[in-house]
Tab-separated table of C-alpha atoms in Angstrom:
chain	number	residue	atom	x	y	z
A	1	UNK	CA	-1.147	41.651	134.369
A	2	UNK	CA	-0.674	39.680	131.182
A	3	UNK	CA	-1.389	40.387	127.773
A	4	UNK	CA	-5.060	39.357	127.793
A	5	UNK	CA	-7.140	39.958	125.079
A	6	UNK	CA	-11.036	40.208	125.995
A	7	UNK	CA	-12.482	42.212	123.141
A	8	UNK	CA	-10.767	41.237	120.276
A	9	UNK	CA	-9.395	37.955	118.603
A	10	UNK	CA	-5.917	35.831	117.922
A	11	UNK	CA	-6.012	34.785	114.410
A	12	UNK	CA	-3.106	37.213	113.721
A	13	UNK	CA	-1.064	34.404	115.508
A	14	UNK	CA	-2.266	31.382	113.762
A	15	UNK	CA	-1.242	32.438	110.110
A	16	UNK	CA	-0.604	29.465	108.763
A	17	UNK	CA	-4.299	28.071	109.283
A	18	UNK	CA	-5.844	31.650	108.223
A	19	UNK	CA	-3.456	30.949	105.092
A	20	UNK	CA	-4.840	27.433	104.364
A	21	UNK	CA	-8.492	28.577	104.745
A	22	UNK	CA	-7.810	31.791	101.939
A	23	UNK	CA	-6.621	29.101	99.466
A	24	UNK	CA	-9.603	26.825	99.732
A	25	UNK	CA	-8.693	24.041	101.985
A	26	UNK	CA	-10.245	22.159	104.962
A	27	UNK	CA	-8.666	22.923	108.026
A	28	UNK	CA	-9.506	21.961	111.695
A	29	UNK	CA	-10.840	24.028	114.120
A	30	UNK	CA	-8.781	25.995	116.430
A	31	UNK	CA	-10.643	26.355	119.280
A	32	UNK	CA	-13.896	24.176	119.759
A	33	UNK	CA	-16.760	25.537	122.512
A	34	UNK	CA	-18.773	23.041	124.088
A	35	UNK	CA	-20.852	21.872	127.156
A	36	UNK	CA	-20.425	18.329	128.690
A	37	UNK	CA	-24.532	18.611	129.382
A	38	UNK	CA	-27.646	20.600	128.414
A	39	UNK	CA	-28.339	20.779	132.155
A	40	UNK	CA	-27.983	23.499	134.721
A	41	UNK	CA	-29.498	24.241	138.291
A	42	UNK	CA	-29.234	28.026	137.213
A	43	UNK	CA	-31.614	30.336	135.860
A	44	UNK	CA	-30.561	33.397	133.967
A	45	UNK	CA	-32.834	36.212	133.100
A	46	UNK	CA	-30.212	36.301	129.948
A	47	UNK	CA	-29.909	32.581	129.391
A	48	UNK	CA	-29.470	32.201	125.398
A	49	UNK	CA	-29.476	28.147	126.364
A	50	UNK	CA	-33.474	28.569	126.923
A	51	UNK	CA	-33.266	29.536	123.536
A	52	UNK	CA	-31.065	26.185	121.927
A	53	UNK	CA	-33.146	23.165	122.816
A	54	UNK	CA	-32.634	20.363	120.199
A	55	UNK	CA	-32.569	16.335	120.620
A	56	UNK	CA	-30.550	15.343	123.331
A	57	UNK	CA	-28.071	12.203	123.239
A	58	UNK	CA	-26.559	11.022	126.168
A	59	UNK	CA	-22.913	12.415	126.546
A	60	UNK	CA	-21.854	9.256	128.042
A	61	UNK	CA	-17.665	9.394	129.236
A	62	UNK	CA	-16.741	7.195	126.159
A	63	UNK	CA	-18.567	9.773	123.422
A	64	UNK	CA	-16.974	12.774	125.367
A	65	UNK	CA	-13.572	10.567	125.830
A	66	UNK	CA	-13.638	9.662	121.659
A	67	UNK	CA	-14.071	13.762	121.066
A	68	UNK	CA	-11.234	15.063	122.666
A	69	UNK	CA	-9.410	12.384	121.189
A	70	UNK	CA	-10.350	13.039	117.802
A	71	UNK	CA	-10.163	17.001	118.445
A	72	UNK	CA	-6.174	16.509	119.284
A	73	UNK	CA	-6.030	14.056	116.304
A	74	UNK	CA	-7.295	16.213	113.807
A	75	UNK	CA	-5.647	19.482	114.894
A	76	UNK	CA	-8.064	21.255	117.053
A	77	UNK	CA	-5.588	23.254	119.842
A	78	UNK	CA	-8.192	24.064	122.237
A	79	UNK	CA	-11.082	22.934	123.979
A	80	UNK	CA	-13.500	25.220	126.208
A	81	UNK	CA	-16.201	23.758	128.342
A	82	UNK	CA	-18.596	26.453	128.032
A	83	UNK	CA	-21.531	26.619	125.447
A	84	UNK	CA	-25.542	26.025	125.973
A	85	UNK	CA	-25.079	23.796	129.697
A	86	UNK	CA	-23.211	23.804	133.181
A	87	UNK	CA	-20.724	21.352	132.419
A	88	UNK	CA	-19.868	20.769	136.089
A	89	UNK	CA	-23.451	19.259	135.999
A	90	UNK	CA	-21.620	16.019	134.104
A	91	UNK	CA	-20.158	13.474	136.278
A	92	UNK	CA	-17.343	13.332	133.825
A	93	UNK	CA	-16.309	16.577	133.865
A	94	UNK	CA	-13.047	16.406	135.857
A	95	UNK	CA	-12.093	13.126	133.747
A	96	UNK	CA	-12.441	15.348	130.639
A	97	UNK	CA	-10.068	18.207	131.514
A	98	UNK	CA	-7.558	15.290	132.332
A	99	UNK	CA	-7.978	13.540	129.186
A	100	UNK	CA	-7.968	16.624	126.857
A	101	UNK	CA	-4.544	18.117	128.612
A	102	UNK	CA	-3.005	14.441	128.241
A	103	UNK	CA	-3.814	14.727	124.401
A	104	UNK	CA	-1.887	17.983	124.425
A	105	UNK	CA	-5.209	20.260	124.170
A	106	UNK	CA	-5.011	23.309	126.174
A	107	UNK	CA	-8.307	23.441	128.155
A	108	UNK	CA	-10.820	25.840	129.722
A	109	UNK	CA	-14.132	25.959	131.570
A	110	UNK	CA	-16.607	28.473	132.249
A	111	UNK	CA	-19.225	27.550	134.972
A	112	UNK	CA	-21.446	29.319	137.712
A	113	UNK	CA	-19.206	27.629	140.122
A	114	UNK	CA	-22.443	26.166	142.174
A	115	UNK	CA	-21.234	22.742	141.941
A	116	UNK	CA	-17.662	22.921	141.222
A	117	UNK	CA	-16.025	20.977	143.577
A	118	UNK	CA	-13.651	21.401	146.049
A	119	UNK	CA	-11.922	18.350	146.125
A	120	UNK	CA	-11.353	18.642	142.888
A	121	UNK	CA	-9.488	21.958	142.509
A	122	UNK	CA	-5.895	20.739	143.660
A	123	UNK	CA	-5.902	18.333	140.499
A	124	UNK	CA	-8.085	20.287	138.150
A	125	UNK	CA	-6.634	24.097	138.106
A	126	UNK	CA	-2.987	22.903	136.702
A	127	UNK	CA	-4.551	21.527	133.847
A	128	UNK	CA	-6.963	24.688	132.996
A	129	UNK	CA	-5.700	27.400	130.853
A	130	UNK	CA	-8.335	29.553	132.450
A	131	UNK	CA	-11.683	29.366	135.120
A	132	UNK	CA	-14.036	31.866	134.743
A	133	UNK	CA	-17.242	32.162	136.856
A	134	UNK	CA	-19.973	33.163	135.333
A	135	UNK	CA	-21.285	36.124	137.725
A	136	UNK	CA	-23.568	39.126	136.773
A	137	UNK	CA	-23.799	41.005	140.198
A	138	UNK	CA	-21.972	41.864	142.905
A	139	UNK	CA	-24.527	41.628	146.101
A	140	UNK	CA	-26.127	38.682	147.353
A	141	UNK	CA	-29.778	39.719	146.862
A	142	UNK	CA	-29.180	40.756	143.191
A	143	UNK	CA	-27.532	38.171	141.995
A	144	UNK	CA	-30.136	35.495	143.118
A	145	UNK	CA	-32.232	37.510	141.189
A	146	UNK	CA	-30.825	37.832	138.022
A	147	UNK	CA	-29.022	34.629	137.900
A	148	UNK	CA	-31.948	32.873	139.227
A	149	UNK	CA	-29.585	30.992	141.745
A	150	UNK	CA	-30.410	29.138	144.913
A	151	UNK	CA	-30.667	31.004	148.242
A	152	UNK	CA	-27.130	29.849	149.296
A	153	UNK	CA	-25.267	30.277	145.864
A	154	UNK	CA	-23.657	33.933	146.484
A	155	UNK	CA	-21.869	33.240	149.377
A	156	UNK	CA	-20.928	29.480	148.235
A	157	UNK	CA	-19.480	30.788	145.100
A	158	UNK	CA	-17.464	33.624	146.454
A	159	UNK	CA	-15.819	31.179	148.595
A	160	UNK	CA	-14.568	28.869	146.397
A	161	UNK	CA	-13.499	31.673	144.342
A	162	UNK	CA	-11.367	32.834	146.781
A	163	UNK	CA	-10.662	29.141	147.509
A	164	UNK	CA	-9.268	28.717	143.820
A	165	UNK	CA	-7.698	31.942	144.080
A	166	UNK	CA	-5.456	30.317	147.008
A	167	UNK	CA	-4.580	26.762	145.509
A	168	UNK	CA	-3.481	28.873	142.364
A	169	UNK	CA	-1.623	31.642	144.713
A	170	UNK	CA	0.490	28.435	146.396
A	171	UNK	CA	0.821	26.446	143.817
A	172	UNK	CA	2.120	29.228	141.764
A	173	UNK	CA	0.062	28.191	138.807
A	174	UNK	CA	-0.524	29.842	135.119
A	175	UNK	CA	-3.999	29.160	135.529
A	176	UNK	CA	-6.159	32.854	134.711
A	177	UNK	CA	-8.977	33.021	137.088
A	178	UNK	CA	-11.663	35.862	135.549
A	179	UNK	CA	-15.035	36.732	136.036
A	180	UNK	CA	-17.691	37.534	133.557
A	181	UNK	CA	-20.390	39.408	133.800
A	182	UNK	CA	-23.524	39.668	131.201
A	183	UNK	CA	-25.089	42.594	131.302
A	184	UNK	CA	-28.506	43.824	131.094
A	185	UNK	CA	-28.889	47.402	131.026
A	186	UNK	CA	-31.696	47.185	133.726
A	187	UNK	CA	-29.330	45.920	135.926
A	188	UNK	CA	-26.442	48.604	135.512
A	189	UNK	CA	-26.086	49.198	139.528
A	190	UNK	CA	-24.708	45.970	139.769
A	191	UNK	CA	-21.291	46.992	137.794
A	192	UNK	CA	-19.249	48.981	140.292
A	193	UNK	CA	-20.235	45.946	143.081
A	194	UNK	CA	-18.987	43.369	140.918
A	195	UNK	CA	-15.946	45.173	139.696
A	196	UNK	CA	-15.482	46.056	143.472
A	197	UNK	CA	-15.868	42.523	144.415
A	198	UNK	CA	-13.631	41.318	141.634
A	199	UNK	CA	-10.825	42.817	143.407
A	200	UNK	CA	-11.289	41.424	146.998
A	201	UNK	CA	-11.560	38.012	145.676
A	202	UNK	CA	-8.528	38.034	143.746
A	203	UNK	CA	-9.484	37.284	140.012
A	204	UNK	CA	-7.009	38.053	137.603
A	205	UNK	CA	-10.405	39.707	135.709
A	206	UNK	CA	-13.451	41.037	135.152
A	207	UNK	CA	-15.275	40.997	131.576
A	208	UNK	CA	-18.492	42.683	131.439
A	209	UNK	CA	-20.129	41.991	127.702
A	210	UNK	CA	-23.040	42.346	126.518
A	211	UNK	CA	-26.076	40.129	126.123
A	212	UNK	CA	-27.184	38.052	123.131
A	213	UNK	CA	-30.381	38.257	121.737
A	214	UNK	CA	-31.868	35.906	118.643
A	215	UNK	CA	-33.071	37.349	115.758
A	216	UNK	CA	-36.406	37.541	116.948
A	217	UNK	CA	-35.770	39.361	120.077
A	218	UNK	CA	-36.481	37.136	122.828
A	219	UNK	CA	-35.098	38.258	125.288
A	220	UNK	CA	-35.970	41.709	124.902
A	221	UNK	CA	-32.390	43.097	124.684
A	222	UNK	CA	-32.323	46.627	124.176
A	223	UNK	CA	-29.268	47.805	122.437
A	224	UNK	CA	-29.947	51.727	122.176
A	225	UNK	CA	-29.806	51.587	126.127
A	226	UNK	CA	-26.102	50.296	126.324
A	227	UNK	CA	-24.528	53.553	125.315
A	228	UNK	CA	-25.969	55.323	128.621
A	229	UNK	CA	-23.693	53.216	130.550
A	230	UNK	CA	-20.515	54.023	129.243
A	231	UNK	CA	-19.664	56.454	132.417
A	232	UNK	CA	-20.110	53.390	134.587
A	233	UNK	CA	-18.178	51.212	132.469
A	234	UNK	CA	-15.191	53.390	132.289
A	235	UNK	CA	-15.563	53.775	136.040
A	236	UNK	CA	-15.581	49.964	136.931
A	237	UNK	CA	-12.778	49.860	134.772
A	238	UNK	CA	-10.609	52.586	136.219
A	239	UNK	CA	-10.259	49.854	139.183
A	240	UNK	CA	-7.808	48.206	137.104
A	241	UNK	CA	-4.197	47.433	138.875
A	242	UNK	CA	-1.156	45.575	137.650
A	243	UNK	CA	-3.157	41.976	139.022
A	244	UNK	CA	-6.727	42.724	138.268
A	245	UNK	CA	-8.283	44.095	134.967
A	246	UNK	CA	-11.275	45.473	134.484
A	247	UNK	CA	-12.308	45.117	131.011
A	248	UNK	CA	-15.671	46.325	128.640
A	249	UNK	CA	-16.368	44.530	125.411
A	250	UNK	CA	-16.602	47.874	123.905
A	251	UNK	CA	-16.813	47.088	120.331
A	252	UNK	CA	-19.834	44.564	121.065
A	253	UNK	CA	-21.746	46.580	123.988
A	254	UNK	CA	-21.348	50.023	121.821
A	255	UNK	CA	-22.623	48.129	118.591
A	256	UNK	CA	-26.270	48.823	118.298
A	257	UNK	CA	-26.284	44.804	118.265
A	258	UNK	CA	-25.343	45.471	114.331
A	259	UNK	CA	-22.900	43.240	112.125
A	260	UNK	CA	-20.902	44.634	109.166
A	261	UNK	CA	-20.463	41.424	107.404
A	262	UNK	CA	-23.270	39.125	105.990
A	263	UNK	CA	-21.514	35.666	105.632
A	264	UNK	CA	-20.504	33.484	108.542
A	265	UNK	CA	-17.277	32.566	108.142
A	266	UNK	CA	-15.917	32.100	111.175
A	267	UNK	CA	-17.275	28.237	112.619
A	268	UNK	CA	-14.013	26.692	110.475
A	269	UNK	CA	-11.708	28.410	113.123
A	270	UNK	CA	-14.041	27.987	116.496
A	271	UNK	CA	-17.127	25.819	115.970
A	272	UNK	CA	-19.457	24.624	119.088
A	273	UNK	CA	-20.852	21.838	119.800
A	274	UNK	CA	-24.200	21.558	121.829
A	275	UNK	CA	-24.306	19.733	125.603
A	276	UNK	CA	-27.232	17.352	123.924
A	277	UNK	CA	-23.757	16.368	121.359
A	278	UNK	CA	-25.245	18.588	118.461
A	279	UNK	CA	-22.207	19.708	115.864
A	280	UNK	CA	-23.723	22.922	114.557
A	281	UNK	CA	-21.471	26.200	112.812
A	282	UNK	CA	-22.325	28.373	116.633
A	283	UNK	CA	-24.733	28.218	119.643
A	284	UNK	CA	-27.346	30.545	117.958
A	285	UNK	CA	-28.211	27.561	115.486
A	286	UNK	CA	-28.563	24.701	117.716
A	287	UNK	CA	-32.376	24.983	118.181
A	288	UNK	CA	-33.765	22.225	116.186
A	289	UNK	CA	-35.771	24.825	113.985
A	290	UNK	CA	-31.886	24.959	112.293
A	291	UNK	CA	-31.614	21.551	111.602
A	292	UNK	CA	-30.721	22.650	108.121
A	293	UNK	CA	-26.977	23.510	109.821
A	294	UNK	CA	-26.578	20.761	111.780
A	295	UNK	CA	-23.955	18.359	110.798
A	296	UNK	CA	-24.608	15.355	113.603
A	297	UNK	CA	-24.127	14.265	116.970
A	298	UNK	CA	-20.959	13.142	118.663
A	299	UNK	CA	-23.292	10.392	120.613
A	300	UNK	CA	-23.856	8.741	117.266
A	301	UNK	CA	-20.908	9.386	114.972
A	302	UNK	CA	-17.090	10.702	115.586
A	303	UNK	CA	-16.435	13.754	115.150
A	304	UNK	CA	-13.049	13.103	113.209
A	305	UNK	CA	-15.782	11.178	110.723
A	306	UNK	CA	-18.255	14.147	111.011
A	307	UNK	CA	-14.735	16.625	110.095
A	308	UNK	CA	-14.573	15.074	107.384
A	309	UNK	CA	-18.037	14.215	106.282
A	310	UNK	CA	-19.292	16.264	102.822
A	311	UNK	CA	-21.678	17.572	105.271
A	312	UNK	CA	-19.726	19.588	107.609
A	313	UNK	CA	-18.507	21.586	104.979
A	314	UNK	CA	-21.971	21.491	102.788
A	315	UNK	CA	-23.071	23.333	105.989
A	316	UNK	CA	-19.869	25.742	106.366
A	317	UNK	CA	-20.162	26.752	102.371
A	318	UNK	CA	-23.580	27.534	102.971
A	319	UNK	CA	-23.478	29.869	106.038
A	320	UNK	CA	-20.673	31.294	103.749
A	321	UNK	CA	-22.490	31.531	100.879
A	322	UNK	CA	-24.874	34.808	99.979
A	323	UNK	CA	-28.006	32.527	100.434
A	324	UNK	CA	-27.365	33.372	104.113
A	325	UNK	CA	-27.197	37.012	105.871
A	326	UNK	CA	-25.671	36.820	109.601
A	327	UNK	CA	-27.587	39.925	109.827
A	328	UNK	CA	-31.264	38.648	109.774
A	329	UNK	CA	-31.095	34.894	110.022
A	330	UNK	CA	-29.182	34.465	113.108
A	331	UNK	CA	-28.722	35.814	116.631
A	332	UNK	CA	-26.789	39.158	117.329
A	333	UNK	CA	-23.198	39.360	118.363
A	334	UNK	CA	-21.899	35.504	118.351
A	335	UNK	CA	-18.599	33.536	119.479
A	336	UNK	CA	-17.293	34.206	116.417
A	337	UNK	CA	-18.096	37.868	115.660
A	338	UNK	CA	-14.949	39.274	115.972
A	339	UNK	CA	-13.399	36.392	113.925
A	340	UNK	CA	-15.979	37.205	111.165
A	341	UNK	CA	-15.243	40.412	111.034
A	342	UNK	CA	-11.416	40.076	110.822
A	343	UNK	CA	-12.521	37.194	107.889
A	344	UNK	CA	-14.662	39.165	106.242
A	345	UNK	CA	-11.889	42.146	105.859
A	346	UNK	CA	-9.538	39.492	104.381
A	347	UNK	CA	-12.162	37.630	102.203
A	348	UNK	CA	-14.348	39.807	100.537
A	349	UNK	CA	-12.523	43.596	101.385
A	350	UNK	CA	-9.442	41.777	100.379
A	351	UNK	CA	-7.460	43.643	103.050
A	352	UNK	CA	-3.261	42.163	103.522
A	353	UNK	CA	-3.447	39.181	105.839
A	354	UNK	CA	-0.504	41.051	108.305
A	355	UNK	CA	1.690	39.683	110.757
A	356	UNK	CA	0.792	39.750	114.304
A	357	UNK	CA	2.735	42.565	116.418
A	358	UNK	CA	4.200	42.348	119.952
A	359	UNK	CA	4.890	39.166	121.981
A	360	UNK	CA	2.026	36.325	121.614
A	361	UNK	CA	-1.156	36.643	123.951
A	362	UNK	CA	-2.561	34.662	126.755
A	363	UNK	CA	-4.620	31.590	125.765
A	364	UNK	CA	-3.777	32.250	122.084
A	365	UNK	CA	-5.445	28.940	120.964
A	366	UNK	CA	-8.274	30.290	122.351
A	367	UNK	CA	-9.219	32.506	119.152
């Protein structure tokens, strides 16, 4: 298996960026997340995208076409088709992974898989850096339950899995084909299925994090409960081999849902843009109660232009400036948490920005 890193970050290995943001200047994302669409036939007990709504634009194939252009322009490395929507919802999907590899970007999607299509796979997997399928359970019955999926989806999904698995087998691609699973503590029998699973179909992983919550508790994520799993955990993980990991985001799932740093300043490195188009720091500020952070929409202005616009970084001084506490004013846990927390220790603990040991990871633009 390769050096995969699914609990921790990759800034070690892009000092020279880490080194331009410590003295003060504007540098370009390294890794941008982002849906192609707002839409998604799916629906998630855990969905954190019933909890983003904001104006939606129309992410016509010219706006998402001028992005990725603009993304490679300005220096952005990586491109991930995952945020607050089921990209393979977008008719332009497939034409966007093209476009973004032929501008150099390397390029990865997360989807349910539902309406990923077949015909497509041949062309599409060489150009991924990674597909991972979204899947939180491991038996038919459960996972229409707690994915809120159509009758059908289970058996559908685990077929093309194993269908991708194949193309990439023959092919002999570097394509990494992982699973994630979000977990709910209620639904804790569902680990040792899906990690059982896992292995028959062939992924290269399973991650199994944790759930988001807002800062109002939404969803009704109970933290305290996570730390009663942990004998599960390690036992879906002891199913590990030299081809399939079984991994825990241990530092996030045995948090308590707490932060140690106050000041976001992690959305420089790997911002996200909405499906609707939004530009906004992360996911957990796209709801349109946030507007204070938001920074535009691709739909109606580049985002080279928006870059470089006194806005964008108006917005990224703010989150980090000690007017706002990641603590209390946002959700728990983010994209960027382990980021922050690796910023924080350089920023304000003033700890040595060291050099990265042993060989590079895999998909090391994406942070």
């Amino acid at each position: 298996m390769p050096d995969i890193i699914l609990d921790e970050h990759k800034l070690a290995w892009h000092r020279g960026r880490v080194e331009a943001w410590l003295r003060g200047e504007r540098i370009a994302p390294i890794t941008i997340d982002c849906a192609l669409t707002r839409s998604c036939g799916y629906r998630c007990v855990y969905c954190y995208g019933q909890l983003q709504s904001n104006d939606e634009k129309r992410m016509t194939r010219d706006v998402i076409f001028r992005f990725l252009d603009d993304a490679a322009e300005i220096g952005v490395k990586a491109v991930s088709f995952v945020s607050d929507g089921e990209s393979t919802c977008s008719p332009h999907l497939y034409d966007a992974v093209r476009r973004g590899r032929e501008n150099g970007l390397d390029m990865a999607l997360g989807t349910n898989g539902y309406l990923l299509r077949t015909d497509k796979l041949e062309e599409t997997l060489p150009r991924l850096t990674y597909l991972r399928f979204n899947i939180s359970a491991g038996e038919p019955e459960a996972y229409r339950k707690i994915m809120g999926a159509p009758d059908d989806a289970f058996a559908k999904v685990t077929a093309l899995i194993r269908l991708c698995v194949k193309i990439k087998q023959k092919n002999k691609l570097p394509v990494t084909i992982g699973l994630q699973m979000v977990l709910l503590p209620q639904f804790a029998g569902q680990i040792m299925p899906l990690a059982k699973l896992g292995k028959q179909l062939g992924a290269d992983y399973l991650v199994i994090k944790h759930c988001s919550d807002d800062e109002f508790g939404s969803l009704g994520v109970d933290y305290s409960r996570y730390p009663q799993l942990e004998a599960q955990l390690r036992e879906a993980e002891a199913l590990s081999t030299p081809e399939y990991l079984v991994r825990a985001k241990w530092s996030k799932i045995m948090s308590g849902g707490r932060r140690c740093y106050s000041k976001c300043f992690g959305p420089p490195f790997i911002i996200q843009l909405s499906g609707s188009g939004l530009v906004a720091p992360c996911g957990m500020l796209f709801n349109s109660r946030y507007s204070k952070y938001h920074i535009g929409n691709i739909a109606d202005t580049s985002f080279k232009e928006l870059w470089q616009s006194a806005r964008y970084w108006e917005v990224m001084r703010l989150i980090s400036s000690g007017d706002f506490d990641a603590r209390t004013m946002c959700g728990t846990l983010c994209l960027q948490h382990k980021v922050n927390e690796y910023l924080w220790s350089l920023k304000e603990l003033a700890e040595p920005l060291a050099a990265p040991s042993g060989k590079p990871p895999e998909h090391i633009n994406f942070i």
